[in-house]
mmCIF file of C-alpha atoms in Angstrom:
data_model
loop_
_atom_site.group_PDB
_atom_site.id
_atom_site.type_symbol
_atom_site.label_atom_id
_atom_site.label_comp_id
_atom_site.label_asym_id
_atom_site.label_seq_id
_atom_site.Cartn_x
_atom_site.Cartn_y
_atom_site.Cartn_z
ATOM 1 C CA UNK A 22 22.220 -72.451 54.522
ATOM 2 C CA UNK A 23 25.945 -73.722 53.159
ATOM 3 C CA UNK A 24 28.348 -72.084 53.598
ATOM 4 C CA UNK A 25 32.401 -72.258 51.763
ATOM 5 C CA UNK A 26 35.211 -73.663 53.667
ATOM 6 C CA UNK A 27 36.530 -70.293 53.626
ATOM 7 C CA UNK A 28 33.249 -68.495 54.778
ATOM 8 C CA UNK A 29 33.210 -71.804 57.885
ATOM 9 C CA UNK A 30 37.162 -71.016 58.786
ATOM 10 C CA UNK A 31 36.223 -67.184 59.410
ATOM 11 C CA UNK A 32 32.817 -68.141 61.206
ATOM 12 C CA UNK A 33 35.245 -70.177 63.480
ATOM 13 C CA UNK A 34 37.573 -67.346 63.726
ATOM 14 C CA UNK A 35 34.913 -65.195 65.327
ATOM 15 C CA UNK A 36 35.539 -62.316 62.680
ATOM 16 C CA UNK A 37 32.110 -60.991 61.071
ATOM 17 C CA UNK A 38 31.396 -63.008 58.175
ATOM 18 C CA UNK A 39 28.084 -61.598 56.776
ATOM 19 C CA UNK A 40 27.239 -57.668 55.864
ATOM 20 C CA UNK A 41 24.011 -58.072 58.077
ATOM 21 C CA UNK A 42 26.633 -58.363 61.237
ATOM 22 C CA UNK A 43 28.622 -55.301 60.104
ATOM 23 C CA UNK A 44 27.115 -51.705 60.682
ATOM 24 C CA UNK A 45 24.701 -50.919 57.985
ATOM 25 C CA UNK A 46 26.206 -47.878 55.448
ATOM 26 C CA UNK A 47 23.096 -45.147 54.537
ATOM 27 C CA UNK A 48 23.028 -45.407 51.006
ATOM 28 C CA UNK A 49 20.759 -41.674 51.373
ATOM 29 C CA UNK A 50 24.131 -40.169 52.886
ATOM 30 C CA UNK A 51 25.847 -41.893 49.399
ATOM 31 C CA UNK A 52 23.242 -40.795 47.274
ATOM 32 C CA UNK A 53 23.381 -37.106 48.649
ATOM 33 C CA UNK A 54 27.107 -36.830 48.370
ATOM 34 C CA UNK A 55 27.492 -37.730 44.835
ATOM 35 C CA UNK A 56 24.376 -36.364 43.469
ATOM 36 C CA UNK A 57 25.673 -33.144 44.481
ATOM 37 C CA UNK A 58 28.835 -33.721 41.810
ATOM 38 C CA UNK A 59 26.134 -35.291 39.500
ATOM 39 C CA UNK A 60 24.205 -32.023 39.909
ATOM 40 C CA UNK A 61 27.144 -29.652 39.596
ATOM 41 C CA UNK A 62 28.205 -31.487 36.083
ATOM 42 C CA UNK A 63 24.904 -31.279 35.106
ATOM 43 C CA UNK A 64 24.665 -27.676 35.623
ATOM 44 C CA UNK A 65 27.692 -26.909 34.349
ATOM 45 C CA UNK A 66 26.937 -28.848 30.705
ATOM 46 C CA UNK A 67 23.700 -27.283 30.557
ATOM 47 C CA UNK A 68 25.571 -23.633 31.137
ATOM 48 C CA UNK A 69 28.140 -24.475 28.274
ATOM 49 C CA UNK A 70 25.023 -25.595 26.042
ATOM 50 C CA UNK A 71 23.013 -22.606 26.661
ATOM 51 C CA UNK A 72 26.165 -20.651 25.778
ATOM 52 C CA UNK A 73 26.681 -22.020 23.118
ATOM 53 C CA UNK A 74 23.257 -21.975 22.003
ATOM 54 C CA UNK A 75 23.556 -18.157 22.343
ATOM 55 C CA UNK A 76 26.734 -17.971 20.061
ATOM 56 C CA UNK A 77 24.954 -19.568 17.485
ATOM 57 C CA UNK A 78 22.129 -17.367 17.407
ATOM 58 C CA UNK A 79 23.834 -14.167 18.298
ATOM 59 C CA UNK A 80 26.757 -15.108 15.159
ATOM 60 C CA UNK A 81 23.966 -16.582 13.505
ATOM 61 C CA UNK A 82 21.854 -12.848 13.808
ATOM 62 C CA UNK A 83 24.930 -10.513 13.092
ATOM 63 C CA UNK A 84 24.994 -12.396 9.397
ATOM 64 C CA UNK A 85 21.240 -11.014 8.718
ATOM 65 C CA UNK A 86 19.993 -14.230 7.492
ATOM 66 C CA UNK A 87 16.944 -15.836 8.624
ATOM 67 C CA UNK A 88 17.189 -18.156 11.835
ATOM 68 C CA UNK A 89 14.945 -20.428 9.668
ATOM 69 C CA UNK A 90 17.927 -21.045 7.246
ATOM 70 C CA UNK A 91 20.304 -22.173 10.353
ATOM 71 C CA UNK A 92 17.559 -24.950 11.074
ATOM 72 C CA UNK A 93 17.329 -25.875 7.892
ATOM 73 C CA UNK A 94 21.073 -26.716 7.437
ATOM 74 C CA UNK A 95 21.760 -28.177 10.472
ATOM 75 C CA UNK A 96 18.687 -29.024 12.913
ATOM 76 C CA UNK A 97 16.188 -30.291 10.798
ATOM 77 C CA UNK A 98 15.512 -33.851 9.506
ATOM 78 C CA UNK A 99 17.691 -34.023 6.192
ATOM 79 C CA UNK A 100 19.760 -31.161 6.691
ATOM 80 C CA UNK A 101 23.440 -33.512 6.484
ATOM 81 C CA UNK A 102 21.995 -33.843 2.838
ATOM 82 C CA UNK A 103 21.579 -30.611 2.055
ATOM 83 C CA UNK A 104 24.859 -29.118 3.599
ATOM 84 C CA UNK A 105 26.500 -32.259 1.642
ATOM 85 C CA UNK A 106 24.750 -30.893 -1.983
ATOM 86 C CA UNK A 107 25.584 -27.014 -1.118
ATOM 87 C CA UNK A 108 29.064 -28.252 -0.627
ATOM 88 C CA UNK A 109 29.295 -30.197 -4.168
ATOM 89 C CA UNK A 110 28.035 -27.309 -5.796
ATOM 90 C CA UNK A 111 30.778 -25.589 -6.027
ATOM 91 C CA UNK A 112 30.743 -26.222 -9.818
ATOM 92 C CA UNK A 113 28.151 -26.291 -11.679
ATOM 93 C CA UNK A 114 25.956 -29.324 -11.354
ATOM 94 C CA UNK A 115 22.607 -30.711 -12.499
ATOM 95 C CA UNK A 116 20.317 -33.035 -10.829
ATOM 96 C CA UNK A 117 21.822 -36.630 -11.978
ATOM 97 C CA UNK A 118 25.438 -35.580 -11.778
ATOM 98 C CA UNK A 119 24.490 -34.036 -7.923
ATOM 99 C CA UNK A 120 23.003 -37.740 -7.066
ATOM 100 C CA UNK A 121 25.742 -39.626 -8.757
ATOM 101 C CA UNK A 122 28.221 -37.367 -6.515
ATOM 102 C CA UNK A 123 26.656 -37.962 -3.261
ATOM 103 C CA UNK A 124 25.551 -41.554 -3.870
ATOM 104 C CA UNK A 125 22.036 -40.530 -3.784
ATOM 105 C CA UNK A 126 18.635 -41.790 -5.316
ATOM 106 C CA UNK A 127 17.764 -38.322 -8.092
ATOM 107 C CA UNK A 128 14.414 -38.207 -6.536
ATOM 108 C CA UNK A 129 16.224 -37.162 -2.946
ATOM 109 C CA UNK A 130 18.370 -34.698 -4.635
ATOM 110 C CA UNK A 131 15.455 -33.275 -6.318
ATOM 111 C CA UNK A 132 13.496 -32.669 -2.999
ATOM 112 C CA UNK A 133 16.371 -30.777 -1.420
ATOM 113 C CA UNK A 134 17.316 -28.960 -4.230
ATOM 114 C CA UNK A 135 13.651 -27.417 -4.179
ATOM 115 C CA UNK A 136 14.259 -26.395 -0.617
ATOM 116 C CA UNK A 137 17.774 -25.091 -1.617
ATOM 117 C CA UNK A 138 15.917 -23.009 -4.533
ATOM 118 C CA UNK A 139 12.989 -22.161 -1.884
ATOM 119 C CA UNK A 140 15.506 -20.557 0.797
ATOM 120 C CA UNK A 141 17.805 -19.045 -2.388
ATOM 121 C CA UNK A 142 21.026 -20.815 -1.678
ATOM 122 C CA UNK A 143 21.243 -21.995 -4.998
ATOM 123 C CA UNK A 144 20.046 -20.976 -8.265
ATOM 124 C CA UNK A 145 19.146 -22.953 -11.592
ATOM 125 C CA UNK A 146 20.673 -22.047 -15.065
ATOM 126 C CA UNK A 147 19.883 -23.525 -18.214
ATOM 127 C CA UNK A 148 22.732 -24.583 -20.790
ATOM 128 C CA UNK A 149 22.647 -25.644 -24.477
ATOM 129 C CA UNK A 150 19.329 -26.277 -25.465
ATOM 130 C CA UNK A 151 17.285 -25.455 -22.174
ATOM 131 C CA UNK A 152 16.209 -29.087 -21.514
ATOM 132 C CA UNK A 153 19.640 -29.713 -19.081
ATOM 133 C CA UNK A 154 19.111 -27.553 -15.711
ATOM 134 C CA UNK A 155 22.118 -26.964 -13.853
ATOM 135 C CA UNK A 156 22.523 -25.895 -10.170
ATOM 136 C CA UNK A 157 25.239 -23.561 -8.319
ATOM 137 C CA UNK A 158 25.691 -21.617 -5.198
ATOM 138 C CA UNK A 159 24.332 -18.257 -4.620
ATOM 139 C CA UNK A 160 26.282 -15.395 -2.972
ATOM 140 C CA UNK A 161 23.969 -16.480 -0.095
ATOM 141 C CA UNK A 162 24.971 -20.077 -0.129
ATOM 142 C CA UNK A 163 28.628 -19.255 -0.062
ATOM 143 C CA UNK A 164 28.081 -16.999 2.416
ATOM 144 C CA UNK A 165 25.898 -19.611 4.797
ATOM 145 C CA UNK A 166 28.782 -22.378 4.067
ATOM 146 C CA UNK A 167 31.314 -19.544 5.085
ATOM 147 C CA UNK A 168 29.135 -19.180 8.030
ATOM 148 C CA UNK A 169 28.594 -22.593 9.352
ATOM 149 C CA UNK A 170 32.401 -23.052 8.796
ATOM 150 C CA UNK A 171 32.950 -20.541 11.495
ATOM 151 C CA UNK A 172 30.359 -21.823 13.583
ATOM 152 C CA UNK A 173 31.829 -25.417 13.474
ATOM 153 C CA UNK A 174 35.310 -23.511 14.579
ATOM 154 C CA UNK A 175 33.650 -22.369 17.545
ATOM 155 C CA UNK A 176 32.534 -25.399 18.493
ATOM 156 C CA UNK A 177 35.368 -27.275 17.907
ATOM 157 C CA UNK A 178 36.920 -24.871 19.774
ATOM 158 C CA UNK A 179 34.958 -25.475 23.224
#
């Protein structure tokens, strides 16, 4: 085996070069000590997300809408999009102008906007002619945007 000058100068000295010659450290007694904090934290997040969890639904159940309509807006897959189109429609809007405003392909607005109509967040009115459909918020929509608003307070908050 080779060894450094420095690593031959302390062999010389006598002094325990190698961690085989020093007493051996339990890595169980290690492991036990911190996965107690590692257990504690990991306790404690899953406390705060369970409370929080029950914020959500208990704020969430006091506004008498579905829980359905919650995971619709913010769990489920697409659900940035369709808090991003209830949020443009503050004005009336119709399917094109929604797209160009969000920098979105029409066909994607028109599959949330079905949802939106689905769930009654938004409603459809015809102008001029009847061939032009515009789209705007609901009592219900303004009232789920109010909602989430508070919710994202609360969380903010924690």
């Amino acid at each position: 085996m080779l060894y450094s000058v420095a690593e031959t100068k302390v062999m010389e000295a006598g002094a325990p070069l190698r961690a085989e010659a020093q007493a051996p450290i339990d890595n169980r007694v290690l492991l036990i000590n911190a996965s107690s904090y590692i257990a504690a934290a990991a306790w404690g997040g899953l406390a705060a997300a369970l409370a929080y969890k029950g914020i959500v639904r208990s704020v969430w159940s006091k506004s008498m809408f579905d829980y359905s309509v919650f995971k619709l807006l913010v769990k489920m897959r697409g659900s940035g999009t369709r808090m991003r189109i209830l949020q443009t429609l503050e004005k009336p809007m119709n399917r094109q102008q929604l797209a160009n405003e969000l920098g979105l392909d029409w066909k994607a607005v028109d599959r949330h906007i079905e949802v939106l109509l689905t769930y009654g967040l938004i409603k459809e009115t015809s102008e001029g002619n009847g061939r032009v459909k515009h789209y705007i918020l609901t009592e219900e929509g303004k009232h789920v945007l109010e909602l989430l608003e508070k919710l994202s307070q609360i969380s903010s908050s924690q």
